[in-house]
XYZ file of C-alpha atoms in Angstrom:
759
model
C 10.405 -12.521 22.547
C 13.836 -11.706 21.961
C 15.506 -10.032 18.854
C 14.383 -10.643 15.435
C 16.877 -11.765 12.552
C 19.817 -11.830 14.746
C 21.693 -13.991 12.212
C 21.410 -11.267 9.611
C 22.480 -8.539 12.063
C 25.648 -10.565 12.982
C 26.388 -10.880 9.265
C 26.100 -7.266 8.689
C 28.477 -6.482 11.437
C 31.074 -8.869 10.456
C 31.566 -6.961 7.212
C 32.028 -3.706 8.762
C 35.534 -3.471 9.630
C 36.995 -4.506 6.201
C 34.354 -2.684 4.104
C 34.731 0.580 6.122
C 38.671 0.245 5.685
C 38.135 -0.231 1.915
C 35.752 2.709 1.713
C 38.263 5.045 3.637
C 40.873 3.964 1.193
C 38.587 4.792 -1.733
C 37.261 8.102 -0.572
C 40.874 9.204 0.915
C 39.375 10.879 3.911
C 37.680 10.215 7.341
C 33.933 9.010 6.913
C 30.653 10.274 8.206
C 28.282 7.829 9.663
C 26.064 8.026 6.412
C 29.058 7.221 4.123
C 30.077 4.100 6.419
C 26.519 2.682 6.133
C 26.133 3.343 2.559
C 29.589 1.991 1.637
C 28.902 -1.109 3.898
C 25.866 -1.810 1.999
C 27.129 -1.691 -1.651
C 25.755 -4.517 -3.760
C 28.969 -5.133 -5.309
C 30.902 -5.668 -1.951
C 33.957 -3.499 -0.842
C 34.377 0.010 -2.335
C 36.923 0.469 -5.028
C 35.965 3.966 -5.886
C 34.570 7.086 -4.276
C 30.954 7.658 -5.506
C 30.050 11.301 -6.372
C 27.412 12.837 -3.965
C 24.303 14.061 -5.797
C 25.419 12.327 -9.097
C 26.551 8.797 -8.911
C 23.732 6.069 -9.232
C 24.788 3.193 -7.077
C 23.406 -0.271 -6.271
C 22.880 -1.196 -2.649
C 22.070 -4.156 -0.631
C 19.391 -3.328 2.095
C 19.146 -5.655 5.153
C 15.331 -5.429 5.215
C 12.135 -4.084 3.872
C 8.880 -2.757 5.788
C 5.709 -2.234 4.261
C 2.270 -0.717 5.787
C -1.097 -2.012 4.725
C -2.129 0.754 2.343
C 1.254 0.580 0.145
C 1.729 -3.017 0.705
C -1.117 -4.036 -1.319
C 0.203 -2.733 -4.478
C 3.836 -3.761 -3.597
C 2.764 -7.346 -2.963
C 0.693 -7.411 -5.957
C 3.620 -6.684 -7.958
C 5.754 -9.062 -6.052
C 3.273 -11.866 -6.968
C 4.254 -10.992 -10.665
C 7.960 -11.440 -9.955
C 8.063 -15.157 -9.996
C 9.815 -15.667 -6.621
C 8.979 -18.263 -3.872
C 10.160 -16.305 -0.926
C 11.238 -12.906 -0.112
C 15.092 -12.545 -0.289
C 15.521 -10.286 2.866
C 13.600 -10.139 6.144
C 10.350 -8.198 5.234
C 7.295 -7.211 7.245
C 3.752 -5.833 6.700
C 2.149 -3.605 9.311
C -1.801 -2.983 9.348
C -1.956 0.783 10.574
C -3.303 2.815 7.696
C -6.824 1.304 7.118
C -8.257 2.099 10.701
C -10.306 5.275 10.904
C -10.306 7.368 14.001
C -14.000 8.162 14.948
C -15.257 6.865 18.329
C -12.492 5.435 20.023
C -10.046 2.338 20.003
C -12.391 -0.667 20.364
C -15.183 0.532 18.293
C -12.992 1.812 15.556
C -10.824 -1.287 15.311
C -13.831 -3.494 15.010
C -15.315 -1.321 12.259
C -12.065 -1.475 10.464
C -11.997 -5.240 10.639
C -15.547 -5.392 9.370
C -14.940 -3.062 6.490
C -11.352 -4.041 5.537
C -11.101 -7.942 6.384
C -10.791 -8.624 2.736
C -7.653 -6.620 2.419
C -6.296 -7.766 5.844
C -6.716 -11.492 4.984
C -5.160 -10.941 1.604
C -2.144 -9.238 3.172
C -1.787 -11.889 5.916
C -2.139 -14.734 3.361
C 0.565 -13.123 0.811
C 2.851 -12.634 3.826
C 2.315 -16.372 4.932
C 3.061 -17.496 1.539
C 6.192 -15.562 0.859
C 7.986 -15.635 4.218
C 6.761 -12.152 5.466
C 6.240 -11.121 9.054
C 2.552 -9.784 9.528
C 1.659 -7.457 12.322
C -2.061 -7.374 12.767
C -4.432 -4.286 12.757
C -4.199 -2.627 16.129
C -0.452 -3.952 16.594
C 0.651 -0.394 16.015
C 2.032 2.279 13.486
C 4.659 0.715 11.267
C 7.464 3.047 12.175
C 7.001 2.674 15.943
C 6.833 -1.142 15.790
C 9.935 -1.196 13.536
C 11.890 1.116 15.959
C 10.818 -1.376 18.870
C 11.552 -4.607 17.132
C 13.674 -4.406 13.736
C 15.827 -1.169 13.633
C 19.469 -1.681 14.365
C 22.473 0.610 14.245
C 24.435 0.753 11.084
C 21.661 -1.184 9.280
C 20.114 -0.263 5.817
C 16.364 -0.670 5.411
C 13.844 0.423 2.723
C 10.107 0.606 3.452
C 6.898 1.551 1.372
C 6.294 4.802 3.374
C 8.170 8.016 3.385
C 8.446 7.989 7.184
C 10.621 4.875 7.307
C 13.181 7.389 8.086
C 12.101 7.177 11.582
C 14.486 4.151 12.226
C 17.562 6.814 11.783
C 16.738 7.227 15.647
C 18.464 3.918 16.225
C 21.295 4.721 13.850
C 20.239 3.175 10.476
C 19.841 4.563 7.052
C 16.187 3.811 6.517
C 14.740 5.099 3.320
C 11.198 5.640 2.070
C 10.478 4.037 -1.371
C 7.727 3.150 -3.698
C 6.503 -0.433 -3.837
C 8.374 -1.336 -7.012
C 11.766 -0.572 -5.265
C 10.629 -2.825 -2.344
C 9.934 -5.465 -5.007
C 13.474 -5.412 -6.264
C 14.881 -6.014 -2.941
C 12.461 -8.666 -1.762
C 13.198 -10.170 -5.177
C 16.894 -10.415 -4.331
C 18.120 -7.719 -6.711
C 20.183 -4.540 -5.955
C 18.447 -1.383 -5.031
C 19.429 1.679 -6.861
C 19.933 5.316 -5.312
C 21.633 8.252 -6.321
C 24.356 8.605 -3.773
C 23.193 11.276 -1.496
C 24.685 14.601 -0.621
C 25.362 15.066 3.068
C 23.959 17.711 5.300
C 25.613 17.786 8.926
C 23.539 19.301 11.919
C 25.631 19.878 15.029
C 23.766 19.901 18.144
C 25.141 21.564 21.171
C 23.834 22.149 24.777
C 20.783 20.277 26.188
C 17.073 20.669 25.932
C 15.113 22.118 28.787
C 11.889 23.505 29.838
C 9.190 23.352 27.056
C 11.658 22.388 24.270
C 11.345 18.922 22.824
C 13.262 16.870 20.134
C 10.368 17.850 17.866
C 11.415 21.491 18.114
C 15.023 20.661 16.556
C 13.401 19.335 13.381
C 10.628 22.108 13.325
C 13.425 24.490 13.303
C 15.399 22.686 10.803
C 12.381 22.523 8.416
C 12.182 26.274 8.800
C 15.797 26.653 7.666
C 15.938 24.309 4.906
C 12.237 24.327 3.700
C 10.259 21.385 2.316
C 12.831 20.880 -0.468
C 16.159 21.765 1.171
C 16.925 18.287 2.015
C 16.140 16.729 -1.303
C 18.704 14.002 -2.438
C 20.565 14.495 0.817
C 21.151 12.655 4.145
C 21.131 14.577 7.292
C 23.316 13.505 10.038
C 23.009 14.807 13.353
C 25.851 14.697 15.754
C 27.518 16.546 18.817
C 26.957 16.493 22.539
C 23.337 17.782 22.054
C 22.616 14.522 19.946
C 23.980 12.371 22.772
C 21.737 14.091 25.185
C 18.665 13.041 23.678
C 16.689 9.854 24.029
C 16.344 7.163 21.190
C 12.814 7.832 20.521
C 13.514 11.702 20.648
C 16.233 11.097 17.852
C 13.533 8.924 16.003
C 11.027 12.047 15.970
C 13.768 14.214 14.314
C 14.493 11.509 11.665
C 10.917 10.936 11.039
C 10.090 14.467 10.275
C 13.155 14.812 7.983
C 10.611 13.469 5.258
C 9.228 16.988 5.268
C 12.383 18.571 4.182
C 12.621 16.119 1.422
C 15.685 14.451 2.943
C 16.564 10.949 1.470
C 16.887 9.996 5.256
C 18.329 11.237 8.614
C 20.336 9.530 11.210
C 22.285 9.640 14.296
C 25.453 7.769 15.573
C 25.084 4.806 18.137
C 25.264 5.997 21.529
C 24.308 5.203 25.136
C 20.663 6.168 24.630
C 20.395 3.499 21.755
C 21.924 1.021 23.908
C 19.361 1.812 26.620
C 16.475 1.499 24.138
C 17.617 -1.735 22.629
C 17.917 -3.368 25.939
C 14.543 -1.991 27.082
C 12.781 -3.484 24.273
C 14.102 -6.926 24.628
C 17.162 -6.551 22.391
C 20.191 -7.107 24.594
C 21.912 -9.318 22.131
C 21.649 -6.441 19.377
C 23.148 -4.073 21.892
C 26.005 -6.521 22.703
C 26.657 -6.904 18.905
C 26.561 -3.150 18.384
C 28.906 -2.532 21.111
C 31.327 -4.858 19.677
C 31.556 -2.583 16.759
C 30.710 0.678 18.139
C 33.566 2.734 16.592
C 32.026 1.970 13.203
C 28.655 2.995 14.048
C 29.247 6.807 14.306
C 31.124 9.144 12.126
C 34.779 9.511 12.553
C 36.021 11.930 15.192
C 37.892 14.011 12.607
C 34.453 14.723 10.867
C 32.674 15.897 13.759
C 35.659 18.010 14.723
C 35.783 19.696 11.446
C 32.369 19.337 9.767
C 32.699 21.996 7.125
C 35.166 19.884 5.502
C 33.096 16.661 5.173
C 29.379 17.886 4.881
C 28.090 19.791 1.923
C 26.180 21.976 4.315
C 26.385 22.322 8.079
C 23.688 23.645 10.428
C 24.275 24.330 14.133
C 21.707 24.415 16.745
C 22.131 25.180 20.547
C 19.581 23.098 22.322
C 19.971 25.024 25.432
C 18.325 28.091 23.897
C 15.846 26.278 21.586
C 12.416 27.712 21.493
C 9.361 25.678 21.190
C 8.083 25.896 17.602
C 4.461 25.668 16.178
C 4.755 25.055 12.394
C 2.006 25.714 9.779
C -0.690 26.009 8.764
C -0.792 24.100 5.349
C 2.899 23.376 5.158
C 5.381 21.778 7.672
C 8.070 24.326 7.126
C 6.445 27.580 8.199
C 7.982 27.751 11.500
C 6.963 30.274 14.214
C 8.567 30.231 17.711
C 5.694 29.975 20.276
C 6.403 33.438 21.633
C 5.822 34.883 18.164
C 2.724 33.104 17.630
C 0.262 35.859 18.808
C 1.640 38.397 16.528
C 2.171 36.213 13.440
C -1.389 34.790 13.768
C -2.946 38.231 13.999
C -1.036 39.434 10.976
C -2.089 36.327 8.940
C -5.604 35.987 10.206
C -5.430 32.541 11.363
C -8.299 31.110 13.428
C -6.829 31.013 16.983
C -9.572 29.052 18.703
C -8.299 25.381 18.799
C -10.962 22.726 18.040
C -8.770 19.743 18.542
C -5.330 18.835 20.101
C -4.192 15.339 18.627
C -1.203 13.510 20.128
C 0.452 10.443 18.450
C 1.201 9.154 14.772
C 4.419 7.646 13.824
C 6.202 10.869 14.802
C 5.570 11.327 18.548
C 3.840 8.114 19.988
C 6.665 6.760 22.119
C 6.373 6.148 26.009
C 8.551 9.187 26.568
C 6.181 11.389 24.351
C 3.154 10.253 26.035
C 4.610 10.544 29.618
C 5.533 14.213 28.981
C 2.207 15.154 27.683
C 0.552 13.336 30.523
C 2.640 15.359 32.837
C 0.622 18.430 31.536
C -2.570 16.630 31.694
C -1.931 15.677 35.608
C -0.814 19.149 36.310
C -3.862 20.608 34.760
C -6.190 18.261 36.855
C -4.396 19.221 39.841
C -4.815 22.781 39.170
C -8.472 22.777 38.266
C -8.147 23.253 34.561
C -10.233 21.616 31.964
C -9.345 21.493 28.229
C -11.264 24.069 26.038
C -10.419 21.814 23.155
C -11.269 18.207 22.183
C -8.300 15.974 22.827
C -7.254 12.700 21.044
C -4.558 10.150 21.606
C -2.982 7.541 19.150
C -0.650 5.359 21.003
C 2.325 4.209 18.531
C 2.130 0.418 19.488
C 0.048 -2.165 21.589
C 3.387 -2.282 23.521
C 3.235 1.406 24.211
C -0.491 1.574 24.809
C -0.332 -1.505 27.189
C 2.477 0.136 29.140
C 0.911 3.731 29.456
C -2.404 2.000 30.538
C -0.541 -0.097 33.124
C 1.333 2.899 34.332
C -1.803 5.060 34.720
C -1.425 7.668 31.926
C -4.689 6.461 29.928
C -6.583 6.971 33.085
C -5.287 10.604 33.353
C -6.106 11.398 29.731
C -9.503 9.925 30.317
C -10.261 12.314 33.336
C -9.440 15.068 31.221
C -12.045 13.961 28.664
C -9.573 12.731 26.028
C -10.572 10.208 23.297
C -8.082 7.146 22.954
C -7.921 6.008 19.449
C -6.593 2.821 17.932
C -2.859 2.154 17.752
C -2.746 3.399 14.138
C -2.216 6.275 11.987
C -5.776 7.795 12.210
C -5.920 11.544 11.558
C -2.259 11.685 10.650
C -3.110 10.057 7.325
C -6.636 11.440 6.861
C -8.349 8.367 8.602
C -10.314 10.738 10.734
C -14.231 10.515 10.777
C -14.576 14.174 11.836
C -17.062 15.390 9.222
C -19.848 13.823 7.311
C -19.263 16.312 4.436
C -15.618 17.613 4.907
C -15.640 19.664 1.800
C -17.944 22.124 3.377
C -16.359 22.034 6.881
C -16.002 25.226 8.880
C -12.935 27.366 8.986
C -11.094 26.033 12.216
C -7.688 25.464 13.722
C -6.391 22.087 15.084
C -2.758 21.334 16.612
C -1.209 18.015 16.371
C 2.060 16.185 16.919
C 2.140 14.672 13.446
C 4.397 15.334 10.675
C 2.237 16.891 7.764
C -0.274 19.310 7.610
C -1.276 19.830 4.043
C -4.662 21.307 3.243
C -7.375 18.697 3.817
C -4.823 16.118 4.977
C -6.075 15.257 8.475
C -9.858 15.517 7.824
C -10.654 16.317 4.328
C -11.706 19.912 5.207
C -9.810 22.677 3.097
C -10.593 25.163 5.923
C -8.863 23.308 8.621
C -5.605 25.102 9.670
C -3.510 22.476 11.061
C -0.521 23.387 13.254
C 2.285 20.861 14.010
C 4.024 20.986 17.404
C 5.536 18.752 20.192
C 3.073 16.520 22.250
C 3.658 18.551 25.398
C 2.809 21.764 23.628
C -0.240 20.130 22.099
C -1.404 19.208 25.433
C -0.974 22.731 26.897
C -2.476 24.445 23.646
C -5.760 21.964 23.923
C -6.065 22.806 27.627
C -5.965 26.599 26.705
C -8.027 26.224 23.586
C -6.011 29.190 22.181
C -3.359 29.070 19.373
C -1.686 32.234 21.074
C -1.277 30.737 24.433
C 2.345 30.509 25.419
C 2.741 28.140 28.386
C 6.197 29.472 29.269
C 4.800 32.864 30.216
C 0.962 32.962 30.307
C -1.606 32.007 32.938
C -5.024 30.239 32.649
C -8.266 30.733 34.769
C -9.104 27.653 36.729
C -12.457 26.334 38.041
C -12.114 28.849 41.050
C -11.370 31.603 38.909
C -7.766 31.707 39.820
C -4.985 32.389 37.431
C -2.548 29.367 37.257
C 0.546 28.660 35.239
C 1.278 24.843 33.742
C 4.373 23.426 35.145
C 7.139 22.510 32.797
C 6.688 19.113 31.225
C 8.451 16.274 32.731
C 8.632 12.506 31.556
C 10.433 9.116 31.356
C 12.710 8.311 28.571
C 11.800 4.555 29.168
C 9.307 3.041 31.510
C 10.577 2.672 35.055
C 8.856 -0.663 35.439
C 9.946 -1.814 31.918
C 7.841 -2.348 28.670
C 4.948 -5.043 28.896
C 2.357 -6.393 26.724
C 0.004 -9.341 26.516
C -0.190 -9.756 22.686
C 1.997 -7.531 20.493
C -0.039 -8.473 17.345
C 2.777 -10.267 15.555
C 2.031 -13.304 13.128
C 5.270 -15.300 11.925
C 4.900 -16.660 8.506
C 4.676 -20.231 7.406
C 8.221 -22.005 7.202
C 7.109 -23.399 3.753
C 4.487 -21.329 2.242
C 4.108 -23.221 -1.021
C 0.703 -24.598 -0.213
C -0.793 -21.288 0.802
C -3.291 -20.067 -1.628
C -3.720 -16.277 -2.159
C -7.243 -15.459 -3.294
C -8.578 -12.289 -4.914
C -12.158 -12.356 -6.006
C -12.649 -11.164 -9.632
C -15.459 -9.015 -8.602
C -13.773 -7.395 -5.827
C -13.779 -3.521 -5.548
C -10.889 -3.556 -3.050
C -8.322 -5.759 -4.831
C -7.300 -6.367 -8.279
C -4.681 -8.500 -9.758
C -2.200 -6.427 -11.974
C -1.643 -6.527 -15.720
C 1.589 -5.395 -16.986
C 2.017 -2.055 -18.582
C 2.639 -1.905 -22.385
C 6.287 -1.581 -23.309
C 7.410 1.373 -25.508
C 6.936 0.860 -29.104
C 10.264 2.570 -30.094
C 8.653 5.640 -31.734
C 8.210 9.206 -30.887
C 5.206 9.931 -28.863
C 3.190 12.214 -30.948
C -0.291 13.719 -30.701
C -0.456 13.608 -26.854
C -2.782 16.011 -25.240
C -2.076 18.192 -22.167
C -4.183 16.700 -19.310
C -3.588 19.292 -16.804
C -1.131 22.047 -16.041
C -0.754 21.865 -12.186
C -0.061 25.220 -10.394
C 1.606 25.513 -7.176
C 1.994 22.814 -4.408
C 1.048 19.376 -5.859
C 1.900 16.579 -3.267
C 1.278 13.141 -3.471
C -2.019 13.877 -1.653
C -3.118 16.170 -4.564
C -2.062 13.435 -7.114
C -3.535 10.437 -5.162
C -5.517 11.436 -1.993
C -5.554 9.299 1.285
C -8.611 9.349 3.721
C -11.417 7.455 2.215
C -9.586 6.583 -1.027
C -7.421 4.272 1.012
C -9.968 1.620 0.858
C -8.889 1.133 -3.004
C -5.261 0.990 -2.751
C -5.374 -2.561 -3.732
C -7.582 -1.897 -6.939
C -5.650 0.221 -9.616
C -8.734 0.688 -11.813
C -10.876 2.131 -8.696
C -8.250 4.209 -7.225
C -7.379 5.921 -10.493
C -10.649 7.744 -9.958
C -8.849 9.896 -7.545
C -5.965 10.848 -9.943
C -4.972 14.649 -9.636
C -8.418 15.521 -8.333
C -6.613 17.787 -5.686
C -4.245 19.363 -8.148
C -5.007 23.207 -8.943
C -5.534 23.866 -12.668
C -3.381 26.634 -13.878
C -6.005 27.457 -16.207
C -8.967 28.828 -14.114
C -7.724 27.767 -10.711
C -10.077 25.148 -10.135
C -9.509 21.546 -8.917
C -10.762 18.271 -10.705
C -11.844 20.417 -13.734
C -9.950 20.295 -16.929
C -10.563 20.511 -20.708
C -11.282 17.445 -22.799
C -9.497 18.530 -25.908
C -11.455 15.723 -28.011
C -14.899 17.514 -27.827
C -14.084 20.801 -25.978
C -16.112 20.002 -22.837
C -14.819 20.303 -19.333
C -14.642 17.460 -16.921
C -13.020 15.695 -14.020
C -9.442 14.975 -14.450
C -9.709 11.025 -14.131
C -12.703 11.151 -16.550
C -10.735 13.110 -19.312
C -7.723 10.898 -18.785
C -9.924 7.867 -19.378
C -11.504 9.457 -22.570
C -8.011 10.080 -24.027
C -7.115 6.570 -23.172
C -10.129 5.162 -24.898
C -9.410 7.072 -27.934
C -5.845 5.841 -27.994
C -4.565 9.453 -27.411
C -1.487 9.713 -24.765
C -1.541 12.465 -22.330
C 1.031 14.524 -20.411
C 0.844 16.289 -17.070
C 2.792 19.638 -16.452
C 3.578 20.661 -12.980
C 5.293 23.199 -10.802
C 8.210 22.828 -8.314
C 8.795 19.882 -5.911
C 6.243 17.989 -7.803
C 5.205 14.845 -5.770
C 6.377 16.059 -2.369
C 5.069 13.961 0.643
C 4.298 10.495 0.826
C 6.048 7.495 -0.940
C 2.900 6.308 -2.489
C 3.683 4.781 -5.736
C -0.017 5.123 -6.526
C 0.565 8.733 -7.560
C 2.735 7.361 -10.274
C 0.830 3.965 -11.231
C -2.440 5.813 -11.596
C -1.425 8.359 -14.087
C 0.460 5.411 -16.128
C -2.754 3.515 -15.794
C -4.897 6.256 -17.379
C -2.577 6.853 -20.261
C -0.386 9.609 -19.162
C 2.978 9.069 -20.761
C 5.147 11.909 -19.390
C 5.004 14.357 -16.421
C 7.189 17.561 -17.219
C 7.836 19.776 -14.002
C 10.095 22.370 -12.758
C 11.471 20.022 -10.352
C 10.607 16.817 -8.480
C 10.537 15.372 -4.883
C 13.002 12.341 -4.886
C 10.715 9.508 -4.281
C 8.066 10.545 -6.814
C 10.599 10.875 -9.565
C 11.905 7.307 -8.965
C 8.396 5.985 -8.787
C 7.559 7.386 -12.144
C 10.716 5.832 -13.587
C 9.762 2.454 -12.190
C 6.452 2.371 -13.749
C 7.913 3.164 -17.377
C 7.063 6.777 -17.339
C 9.066 9.871 -18.518
C 9.785 12.009 -15.529
C 11.220 15.241 -17.020
C 11.978 18.709 -15.948
C 12.062 21.984 -17.693
C 15.612 22.943 -18.907
C 14.264 26.547 -18.609
C 11.761 26.872 -15.739
C 10.396 29.894 -17.521
C 8.991 27.467 -20.311
C 6.213 26.600 -17.888
C 4.518 29.699 -18.595
C 4.542 28.857 -22.546
C 2.138 25.849 -22.086
C -1.460 26.387 -22.945
C -4.668 24.659 -22.182
C -5.211 23.296 -25.766
C -1.580 22.043 -26.482
C -0.848 18.873 -28.309
C 2.575 17.680 -27.600
C 4.966 15.961 -29.895
C 8.501 14.389 -28.798
C 10.813 14.876 -31.639
C 13.960 13.082 -30.327
C 12.609 10.202 -28.065
C 13.931 7.644 -30.357
C 17.449 8.706 -29.280
C 16.470 8.731 -25.541
C 19.964 8.375 -23.979
C 21.903 9.144 -20.656
C 22.574 12.831 -20.078
C 20.844 13.964 -23.399
C 17.954 16.491 -23.240
C 14.683 15.582 -24.936
C 12.807 17.964 -27.318
C 9.166 18.517 -26.946
C 7.185 20.412 -29.538
C 3.966 22.116 -27.871
C 1.515 23.019 -30.681
C -0.924 25.502 -29.545
C -4.615 25.924 -30.822
C -3.771 28.559 -33.449
C -1.209 26.397 -34.903
C 1.891 28.190 -33.488
C 4.235 26.222 -31.326
C 6.890 26.392 -28.794
C 9.939 24.031 -28.752
C 10.626 22.990 -25.216
C 13.832 21.301 -23.885
C 13.494 18.977 -20.903
C 16.170 17.529 -18.771
C 16.130 14.032 -17.243
C 18.144 11.902 -14.829
C 17.832 8.572 -16.302
C 20.695 6.201 -16.423
C 20.933 3.358 -18.783
C 19.218 0.861 -16.617
C 16.355 3.274 -15.832
C 15.975 3.813 -19.743
C 15.723 0.089 -20.054
C 12.782 0.130 -17.626
C 11.079 2.833 -19.857
C 11.588 0.769 -22.962
C 10.248 -2.550 -21.184
C 7.088 -0.641 -19.904
C 8.175 -0.865 -16.208
C 11.024 -2.170 -13.918
C 8.630 -4.910 -12.941
C 8.319 -6.153 -16.642
C 12.212 -6.447 -16.503
C 11.972 -8.450 -13.316
C 9.557 -10.826 -14.657
C 11.369 -11.341 -18.010
C 14.535 -12.316 -15.937
C 12.564 -14.474 -13.696
C 11.111 -16.298 -16.666
C 14.333 -16.680 -18.423
C 15.873 -18.015 -15.216
C 12.971 -20.558 -14.447
């Protein structure tokens, strides 16, 4: 098929020499790769000043936008309001989230088509109308499809999914955002980002034995924790980086979302060139070779990284252990050799019920081939898996090629279930239980990226562990979390003790990639006559009405909706799984708002006090009661609030239900931006200990919101039930443009007003 958007890539590379020269002059020192890409994508053109890391808000000009079906619905419903005839940059929609893994690929895909045809038809027609490339259900997982078709070294991309960062494996700065950010870029406007800090990871040596690229990021997650990368780009370099495959690099970048990183990236090298050529993009490889010195960090940077990065980590790949991370958080890192002692101390169930391979993180040809080598070895040695086994190929191209090369046949002989080329269990789309709330205590292992409570199957008692595809295969065969394939043996069908051979695989298919139908639909050249229909009585789709602008007065008489305690991810604020069906209907999906958050008063989920009548009810119901009474509400939260997915529903839903402010100890980056975009107040405690002062019956008054300004704290008065009060200072990171979003009611309201003024 050839490369997409070749003219755009040529234009990007044409700017590199002069823009990098200007950036080097402005910064006054050698540049990292991340800095080169950021400075070549400034909205205002060539750099004239050095931007301050972690502080300066900067306008950028991304090259492309990618959206998956669950988030694309709201992004495109917003774009339809923006008054534009066509997207301003190359954009794509990928149908991968709305397909449940239950029986197997063919049946599951057909069921998704039956259940979600209204949504798929909507996305296809909107894409056709506005010049957006459309990837049909079954075509593959957005990030694998992007890596195979659209990612290019030195490019900048945003995507409405936190794992957009996967494209860093091909040398991009690819960043997960909310739908409102995507609307900005598709509407031809600048995209704003706080200039990131820079973390350098120097990789030496070479992976061997059971160690895989996945183990690099599992170890980094253990070092940095789920918030250690916040507001930073992680840049990998060194001989160890050059020794890894392109898709292996993608895995490492993909899971950088789990440390809160803005994105992660690698410099252009021969593995990327090989991958570009293998995926039919020789022209892109040739173009990249023409500017290759600009597509990696300067030599001085990598020789003396401590002088150029804000933090440096060094990992020797030749001594790296395989890791198993979890349960319930992706940064709890345990080397495989230590799992037996760790699991015994923690009391984790060690019998493995399921081993799952795939997701956007580990579903490449190389991943599947290495896992298949374990399966082949097990069959040859008379071993049968003690656990259920599931495979999600990353794309139709990968699936077609691994079927041609016999891998699927091998997995079938082992009794594996091949699911659709889609996210499936990774995003909670797994029909494992009829009643997951009452599911048994059990353990699963998977090669996905996230393992929060209830994420994969809705069962709070499922202990999910993250590891490499080859380790998943070994553990599924053993059926035991404590099994160490490096040292341990298994009894085969003859009663003999046998040891699994080390994994091996292919970086790229020896016979090349192949596919009959990759699932792509190009948009109409002129979409002006395409009609987008949304039924007025649909329970899946709902046209948006703009949020009301701020009235210019202090917010007073607000009620505390919930004081969330502990981990409160976007899964807690707006669950996925069965709720994905309502992602295009703001009113309906708002019925899951904060139902997973733990109430600090009593420790229950989805049970809060209604201050209007003293009763207790579900969070969305109480929020709707306040809204109906014209009473604003606020949410209080803990540290790293909004960690996880980029889903802007976690901001739009509280906004729709009348929440005016979210006050927390700290935010995850994307969620804070999403709150700002939707015209809400995202605030942090000036003194984190003030969190403890907030009581269940509190009424909140803002005393100085009328003077809301850059860098100025806001003062909140928390009036308790006994009439006493606490004055709490709140910090914010709003710049002047973001304050204007708040005043207008949302960023989209401003886009609409500007489009109307220019019509």
